Amino acid sequence: MTRGVAILGSTGSIGTTALRVLARQRERFRISALTAHSNAALLEEQVAQFHPAYVGLVRPNGGAGAWRTGPECLVEAASRKDVDVVLNAVVGAAGLDATLAALERGKRVALANKETLVMGGELVSQASARGGGEIVPVDSEHSAILQCIGSRPRSEVRRLVITASGGPFRDWPREKLETATLADALRHPTWRMGRKITVDSATLANKALEVIEAHYLFGISYDRIDVVVHPQSVVHSFVEFVDGSVIAQMGMPSMELPVLYALTHPERVHDAGVPPYDPVEMSPLTFERVRWDDFPALRLGIKAGRAGGALPAVFNAANEEAVAQFLDGRITFGGIARAIEGAMRSLTNRSADSLEALRAADCAARTYVKEMVAC
Ligand code: NAD
Ligand code: MG
């Protein structure tokens, strides 16, 4: 029997990768639901190819026909009876409700939308405990960690080492970073991704989001999660065990495998579409220390993760808003980390015990950044 998949954010970088992967897996999976934000033309093409029972478009720009519209379509798609797996490939905090809804209904969430876990890690854990749903990560680093840990108990894990490509500014001097342009920031050396995560990879805020994501996914304390720069993006992450053995998962930099693995875990299937790995072709593999002082967004994010409460939600929302302002040309590259720092300084001790409280923290951080930019 085929399993039904809902793809939230089907028109994005991960969404289109997933459809490419799933077109080769029709005997295992069927596309039950697709949602997108506003790209109706591409969504139309996808509907014609995959015939989902449910189609949602958050912001219709023209006739949406029989499609559902509005932001509720994410939760509707994620809650359907004919959906077994929800691939959450939406960008930003907008994906949180759908993740919670799917977990409450006992479904698997193949999670690309890392902002969801950063904003509401505790609530997400509670939703899966209540409903019996599970999260399987799509992020390549977390997919790697999952594959390395296998079924070993957490007590055998000494440390996670998350790899970072270093982004386009890995070897830029600190003075030049302040005024790096948008075009510079969007020139990622190893991955082709949506604009928001590409900017996050340039500031290293993405790695901070990933450290927090790893903390929640694997239940490992922040003291035992390290980051190392690895420009080739071939080693997707390492797990060090208590006996000193270190296991890495490797492969060509392609999201097709982590997307497929999130759907089939713990099984492995044919036709992942990944180019064969040639160790000689891919050599040399190099590793460098993180330049913590030159990329302050990384340290700020980890600080927010360690503090817990609503601070990770504040970090995430301030970053989302600051990146949007940078994409619109209203702040400099260096201004992104300053906006995050300002929001974290002024919004301390906020409650995080309910969805409403987290939303309030999210909203306050966005307002803080908007007002800071307007001044
Ligand atoms: P993208 O911008 O290419 O695509 C985002 C998708 O979400 C689009 O389909 C868009 O229509 C939809 N969307 C955007 N805003 C929405 C909203 N408010 N409500 C509903 N739908 C909305 O982004 P992407 O690069 O595919 O990244 C998606 C997520 O996956 C992000 O959380 C990102 O951090 C994560 N991720 C991406 C990659 C990658 O290689 N692209 C790798 C790891 C993790
Ligand atoms: Mg990643």
Coordinates of C-alpha atoms and ligand atoms in Angstrom, one line a residue:
M1 CA 0.0 0.0 0.0
T2 CA 1.3 3.5 -0.8
R3 CA 1.7 6.1 2.0
G4 CA 0.1 9.5 1.6
V5 CA 2.4 12.5 1.7
A6 CA 1.5 16.2 2.2
I7 CA 4.1 18.6 1.0
L8 CA 3.8 22.0 2.7
G9 CA 5.8 24.6 0.7
S10 CA 5.9 22.4 -2.5
T11 CA 7.1 25.3 -4.7
G12 CA 10.2 26.0 -2.8
S13 CA 13.7 24.5 -3.0
I14 CA 13.0 21.6 -0.7
G15 CA 9.5 21.2 -2.0
T16 CA 10.5 20.8 -5.6
T17 CA 13.4 18.5 -4.6
A18 CA 10.9 16.3 -2.8
L19 CA 8.6 16.1 -5.8
R20 CA 11.6 15.1 -8.0
V21 CA 12.4 12.4 -5.5
L22 CA 8.8 11.2 -5.1
A23 CA 8.3 11.0 -8.9
R24 CA 10.7 8.0 -8.7
Q25 CA 8.9 6.4 -5.7
R26 CA 5.3 6.1 -6.9
E27 CA 5.0 2.5 -5.7
R28 CA 5.8 3.6 -2.1
F29 CA 4.2 7.1 -1.9
R30 CA 1.4 9.1 -3.3
I31 CA 1.0 12.8 -3.1
S32 CA -2.1 13.5 -1.1
A33 CA -1.8 17.3 -0.5
L34 CA 0.3 20.2 -1.8
T35 CA 0.4 23.8 -0.4
A36 CA 2.3 26.9 -1.5
H37 CA 2.4 30.5 -0.5
S38 CA 1.7 32.4 -3.7
N39 CA 3.3 30.8 -6.7
A40 CA 0.1 29.6 -8.3
A41 CA 1.6 28.9 -11.8
L42 CA 4.2 26.4 -10.5
L43 CA 1.6 24.9 -8.1
E44 CA -0.7 24.4 -11.1
E45 CA 2.0 22.5 -12.9
Q46 CA 2.6 20.3 -9.9
V47 CA -1.1 19.5 -9.5
A48 CA -1.3 18.5 -13.2
Q49 CA 1.6 16.1 -12.7
F50 CA 0.8 14.6 -9.2
H51 CA -3.1 14.9 -8.9
P52 CA -3.2 15.6 -5.1
A53 CA -6.6 15.3 -3.4
Y54 CA -6.0 18.6 -1.6
V55 CA -4.4 21.8 -2.8
G56 CA -3.8 24.9 -0.7
L57 CA -2.6 28.3 -1.7
V58 CA -2.0 30.8 1.2
R59 CA -2.2 34.0 -0.9
P60 CA -4.0 33.5 -4.2
N61 CA -3.1 36.0 -6.9
G62 CA -5.7 35.2 -9.4
G63 CA -8.3 32.4 -9.5
A64 CA -7.5 29.5 -7.2
G65 CA -10.4 27.5 -8.5
A66 CA -11.3 24.6 -6.2
W67 CA -8.1 25.1 -4.1
R68 CA -8.3 26.0 -0.5
T69 CA -6.9 29.4 0.3
G70 CA -5.6 31.3 3.4
P71 CA -3.0 30.4 6.1
E72 CA -5.3 27.7 7.5
C73 CA -4.5 25.5 4.5
L74 CA -1.3 24.3 6.1
V75 CA -3.0 22.8 9.1
E76 CA -5.8 21.4 7.0
A77 CA -3.3 19.6 4.7
A78 CA -1.3 18.4 7.7
S79 CA -4.4 17.0 9.4
R80 CA -6.0 15.0 6.6
K81 CA -6.8 11.3 7.1
D82 CA -5.3 10.3 3.8
V83 CA -1.9 11.8 4.9
D84 CA 0.6 9.6 6.7
V85 CA 3.7 11.8 6.3
V86 CA 3.8 15.6 6.3
L87 CA 6.9 17.1 4.7
N88 CA 7.1 20.5 6.3
A89 CA 9.2 22.6 3.8
V90 CA 7.7 26.0 4.6
V91 CA 10.2 28.7 5.6
G92 CA 9.9 30.4 9.0
A93 CA 7.7 30.4 12.0
A94 CA 4.6 30.1 9.7
G95 CA 5.1 26.3 9.7
L96 CA 4.6 25.8 13.5
D97 CA 0.9 25.1 13.7
A98 CA 1.0 22.5 10.9
T99 CA 3.9 20.6 12.7
L100 CA 1.9 20.6 15.9
A101 CA -1.3 19.4 14.2
A102 CA 0.4 16.6 12.4
L103 CA 2.2 15.3 15.6
E104 CA -1.1 15.5 17.6
R105 CA -2.6 13.2 15.0
G106 CA 0.2 10.7 15.2
K107 CA 1.7 11.4 11.8
R108 CA 5.4 11.5 10.8
V109 CA 6.7 15.0 10.2
A110 CA 9.6 15.0 7.8
L111 CA 10.9 18.4 9.0
A112 CA 12.8 20.8 6.9
N113 CA 11.2 23.8 8.6
K114 CA 13.8 24.0 11.4
E115 CA 12.4 27.4 12.7
T116 CA 9.4 25.4 14.0
L117 CA 11.6 23.4 16.5
V118 CA 13.6 26.5 17.5
M119 CA 10.6 28.5 18.2
G120 CA 8.5 25.9 20.0
G121 CA 10.8 22.9 20.9
E122 CA 9.0 22.1 24.1
L123 CA 5.5 22.4 22.7
V124 CA 6.6 20.2 19.7
S125 CA 7.9 17.5 22.0
Q126 CA 4.7 17.6 24.1
A127 CA 2.6 17.4 20.9
S128 CA 4.4 14.3 19.8
A129 CA 4.2 12.7 23.2
R130 CA 0.4 13.3 23.3
G131 CA -0.4 12.3 19.8
G132 CA 2.2 9.7 19.0
G133 CA 3.6 11.5 16.0
E134 CA 7.4 11.6 15.3
I135 CA 9.8 14.1 13.7
V136 CA 12.4 12.8 11.2
P137 CA 14.8 15.6 10.2
V138 CA 15.3 16.6 6.6
D139 CA 18.2 19.0 7.4
S140 CA 21.3 17.2 6.0
E141 CA 23.3 17.5 9.3
H142 CA 20.5 16.1 11.4
S143 CA 19.8 13.3 8.9
A144 CA 23.5 12.5 9.2
I145 CA 23.4 12.4 13.0
L146 CA 20.3 10.2 12.9
Q147 CA 22.0 7.8 10.6
C148 CA 25.2 7.8 12.7
I149 CA 23.4 7.2 16.0
G150 CA 21.3 4.4 14.6
S151 CA 19.6 2.6 17.5
R152 CA 22.3 3.3 20.1
P153 CA 21.2 4.8 23.4
R154 CA 21.9 8.5 24.0
S155 CA 24.1 7.5 27.0
E156 CA 26.6 6.1 24.5
V157 CA 26.9 9.5 22.7
R158 CA 29.7 11.8 23.9
R159 CA 29.4 14.6 21.4
L160 CA 27.7 15.7 18.2
V161 CA 29.9 17.7 15.7
I162 CA 27.8 19.6 13.2
T163 CA 29.5 20.6 10.0
A164 CA 29.1 24.0 8.4
S165 CA 30.2 25.0 4.9
G166 CA 31.2 28.4 6.3
G167 CA 29.0 30.1 3.6
P168 CA 30.2 32.6 1.0
F169 CA 32.1 34.7 3.6
R170 CA 34.2 31.9 5.2
D171 CA 37.5 33.5 4.2
W172 CA 36.4 37.2 4.0
P173 CA 38.2 39.6 6.4
R174 CA 36.0 40.9 9.2
E175 CA 36.1 44.6 7.9
K176 CA 34.6 43.6 4.6
L177 CA 31.7 41.6 6.2
E178 CA 29.9 44.7 7.5
T179 CA 29.0 45.9 4.1
A180 CA 28.8 42.6 2.1
T181 CA 26.1 43.0 -0.5
L182 CA 22.9 40.9 -1.0
A183 CA 24.4 39.4 -4.2
D184 CA 27.5 38.4 -2.3
A185 CA 25.4 36.8 0.5
L186 CA 23.3 34.9 -2.0
R187 CA 26.3 33.3 -3.7
H188 CA 26.5 30.1 -1.6
P189 CA 29.5 27.9 -2.5
T190 CA 27.9 24.4 -2.2
W191 CA 24.1 24.5 -1.8
R192 CA 21.3 26.0 -3.9
M193 CA 18.5 26.9 -1.5
G194 CA 15.8 29.5 -0.8
R195 CA 16.9 33.1 -0.1
K196 CA 16.2 33.1 3.6
I197 CA 18.3 30.0 4.5
T198 CA 21.0 31.2 2.0
V199 CA 21.4 34.5 4.0
D200 CA 21.2 32.5 7.3
S201 CA 24.1 30.4 5.9
A202 CA 26.1 33.6 5.3
T203 CA 25.6 34.9 8.8
L204 CA 25.9 31.4 10.3
A205 CA 22.5 32.0 12.0
N206 CA 21.6 28.8 10.2
K207 CA 24.1 26.9 12.2
A208 CA 22.7 28.3 15.4
L209 CA 19.2 27.2 14.4
E210 CA 20.7 23.8 13.6
V211 CA 22.4 23.5 17.1
I212 CA 19.1 24.2 18.8
E213 CA 17.4 21.8 16.4
A214 CA 19.9 19.0 17.3
H215 CA 19.4 19.7 21.0
Y216 CA 15.6 19.1 20.7
L217 CA 15.8 16.2 18.2
F218 CA 18.4 14.1 19.9
G219 CA 18.1 15.3 23.6
I220 CA 21.8 16.2 23.8
S221 CA 22.9 19.1 26.0
Y222 CA 24.4 22.2 24.4
D223 CA 27.8 21.4 26.1
R224 CA 28.0 18.3 23.9
I225 CA 27.2 19.9 20.5
D226 CA 30.1 21.4 18.6
V227 CA 30.4 23.1 15.2
V228 CA 33.2 22.7 12.7
V229 CA 33.7 24.4 9.3
H230 CA 34.0 22.0 6.4
P231 CA 34.0 23.9 3.1
Q232 CA 33.3 20.9 0.8
S233 CA 30.0 19.9 2.5
V234 CA 30.7 16.2 2.0
V235 CA 30.8 15.1 5.7
H236 CA 27.3 16.0 6.7
S237 CA 28.1 15.6 10.5
F238 CA 29.9 13.5 13.1
V239 CA 28.8 11.6 16.2
E240 CA 31.5 10.8 18.8
F241 CA 30.7 7.9 21.1
V242 CA 31.8 7.4 24.7
D243 CA 34.6 5.0 23.7
G244 CA 36.1 7.6 21.4
S245 CA 34.9 6.2 18.2
V246 CA 33.7 8.8 15.7
I247 CA 31.1 8.0 13.0
A248 CA 30.5 10.4 10.1
Q249 CA 27.9 10.3 7.4
M250 CA 29.1 11.4 4.0
G251 CA 27.9 11.9 0.5
M252 CA 27.7 14.4 -2.3
P253 CA 26.0 17.7 -1.3
S254 CA 22.5 17.0 -2.5
M255 CA 19.2 17.3 -0.5
E256 CA 17.6 14.4 -2.4
L257 CA 19.0 11.8 0.0
P258 CA 18.0 13.5 3.3
V259 CA 14.5 14.3 1.9
L260 CA 14.0 10.6 0.8
Y261 CA 15.5 9.2 4.0
A262 CA 13.1 11.3 6.1
L263 CA 10.3 9.6 4.3
T264 CA 11.6 6.0 4.5
H265 CA 13.6 6.0 7.7
P266 CA 14.8 3.5 9.0
E267 CA 14.6 1.8 5.7
R268 CA 16.8 2.5 2.8
V269 CA 15.5 2.3 -0.7
H270 CA 16.8 2.3 -4.3
D271 CA 16.7 5.3 -6.6
A272 CA 17.7 8.0 -4.2
G273 CA 19.0 9.9 -7.2
V274 CA 22.3 10.7 -5.5
P275 CA 25.4 10.8 -7.7
P276 CA 27.9 8.0 -6.8
Y277 CA 30.5 9.1 -4.3
D278 CA 34.1 9.0 -5.5
P279 CA 36.4 9.7 -2.5
V280 CA 39.3 10.6 -4.8
E281 CA 37.2 13.0 -6.8
M282 CA 36.0 14.6 -3.6
S283 CA 39.3 15.0 -2.0
P284 CA 40.8 16.8 -0.1
L285 CA 38.3 17.2 2.7
T286 CA 39.3 20.0 5.0
F287 CA 38.1 21.2 8.4
E288 CA 38.6 24.6 10.1
R289 CA 37.6 26.3 13.4
V290 CA 34.6 28.5 13.5
R291 CA 35.4 32.3 13.5
W292 CA 33.1 33.0 16.4
D293 CA 33.9 36.7 16.8
D294 CA 33.4 37.5 13.1
F295 CA 30.0 35.7 12.8
P296 CA 28.2 36.8 16.0
A297 CA 24.8 35.4 15.0
L298 CA 26.0 31.9 15.7
R299 CA 27.0 32.7 19.3
L300 CA 23.8 34.7 19.9
G301 CA 21.7 31.7 18.7
I302 CA 23.5 29.2 20.9
K303 CA 23.2 31.6 23.8
A304 CA 19.4 31.8 23.2
G305 CA 19.2 28.0 23.0
R306 CA 21.1 27.6 26.3
A307 CA 18.9 30.3 28.0
G308 CA 15.7 28.5 26.8
G309 CA 12.3 29.9 27.6
A310 CA 11.1 32.3 25.0
L311 CA 14.6 33.4 24.0
P312 CA 15.0 30.9 21.1
A313 CA 11.7 32.2 19.7
V314 CA 13.0 35.8 20.1
F315 CA 16.2 34.9 18.3
N316 CA 14.4 33.2 15.5
A317 CA 11.8 35.9 14.9
A318 CA 14.4 38.7 15.1
N319 CA 16.5 36.9 12.6
E320 CA 13.6 36.3 10.3
E321 CA 12.7 40.0 10.4
A322 CA 16.3 41.2 10.0
V323 CA 16.9 38.9 7.1
A324 CA 13.7 40.2 5.4
Q325 CA 15.0 43.8 6.0
F326 CA 18.4 42.8 4.5
L327 CA 16.7 41.2 1.5
D328 CA 14.7 44.5 1.0
G329 CA 17.9 46.5 1.1
R330 CA 17.0 48.3 4.3
I331 CA 19.9 47.1 6.6
T332 CA 23.5 46.1 6.0
F333 CA 24.7 42.5 6.4
G334 CA 26.3 43.5 9.7
G335 CA 23.0 44.9 10.8
I336 CA 21.4 41.5 10.9
A337 CA 23.4 40.3 14.0
R338 CA 23.0 43.7 15.6
A339 CA 19.2 43.5 15.3
I340 CA 19.2 40.0 16.8
E341 CA 21.4 41.1 19.7
G342 CA 19.2 44.2 20.4
A343 CA 16.0 42.1 20.4
M344 CA 17.5 39.5 22.7
R345 CA 18.8 42.2 25.1
S346 CA 15.5 44.0 25.3
L347 CA 13.1 41.0 25.4
T348 CA 14.3 38.8 28.3
N349 CA 12.2 36.8 30.8
R350 CA 9.2 36.4 28.5
S351 CA 7.0 33.5 29.2
A352 CA 7.2 30.4 26.9
D353 CA 4.6 28.1 28.6
S354 CA 1.9 28.3 25.8
L355 CA 1.6 28.7 22.1
E356 CA 0.1 32.2 22.7
A357 CA 3.1 33.2 24.9
L358 CA 5.5 32.1 22.2
R359 CA 3.6 33.9 19.5
A360 CA 3.7 37.1 21.7
A361 CA 7.5 36.8 22.0
D362 CA 7.8 36.2 18.2
C363 CA 5.6 39.2 17.5
A364 CA 7.5 41.5 20.0
A365 CA 10.9 40.5 18.4
R366 CA 9.6 41.3 14.9
T367 CA 8.2 44.7 16.1
Y368 CA 11.5 45.5 17.9
V369 CA 13.5 44.9 14.7
K370 CA 11.0 46.9 12.5
E371 CA 11.2 49.8 14.9
M372 CA 15.0 49.7 15.1
V373 CA 15.2 49.8 11.3
A374 CA 12.7 52.6 11.0
C375 CA 14.6 54.8 13.5
Ligands
NAD1 P1 12.0 28.4 -0.2 O1 11.9 29.8 0.1 O2 12.7 27.9 -1.5 O3 10.6 27.7 -0.2 C1 9.6 28.0 0.8 C2 8.3 27.3 0.5 O4 7.4 27.7 1.6 C3 7.7 27.8 -0.8 O5 6.9 26.8 -1.4 C4 6.7 29.0 -0.3 O6 5.6 29.1 -1.2 C5 6.3 28.4 1.0 N1 6.0 29.5 2.0 C6 6.8 30.6 2.3 N2 6.2 31.4 3.2 C7 5.1 30.8 3.6 C8 4.1 31.1 4.5 N3 4.1 32.2 5.3 N4 3.0 30.2 4.6 C9 2.9 29.1 3.8 N5 3.9 28.8 2.9 C10 4.9 29.6 2.8 O7 12.8 27.7 1.1 P2 13.6 26.4 1.1 O8 15.0 26.7 0.8 O9 12.9 25.3 0.4 O10 13.6 26.1 2.7 C11 12.4 25.6 3.3 C12 12.7 25.2 4.8 O11 13.7 24.1 4.7 C13 13.4 26.3 5.6 O12 13.0 26.2 6.9 C14 14.9 25.9 5.5 O13 15.6 26.4 6.6 C15 14.9 24.4 5.4 N6 16.0 23.8 4.7 C16 16.2 24.0 3.4 C17 17.3 23.4 2.8 C18 17.6 23.7 1.3 O14 18.5 23.0 0.8 N7 16.8 24.5 0.7 C19 18.2 22.6 3.5 C20 17.9 22.3 4.9 C21 16.8 23.0 5.5
MG2 MG 21.5 22.1 7.2

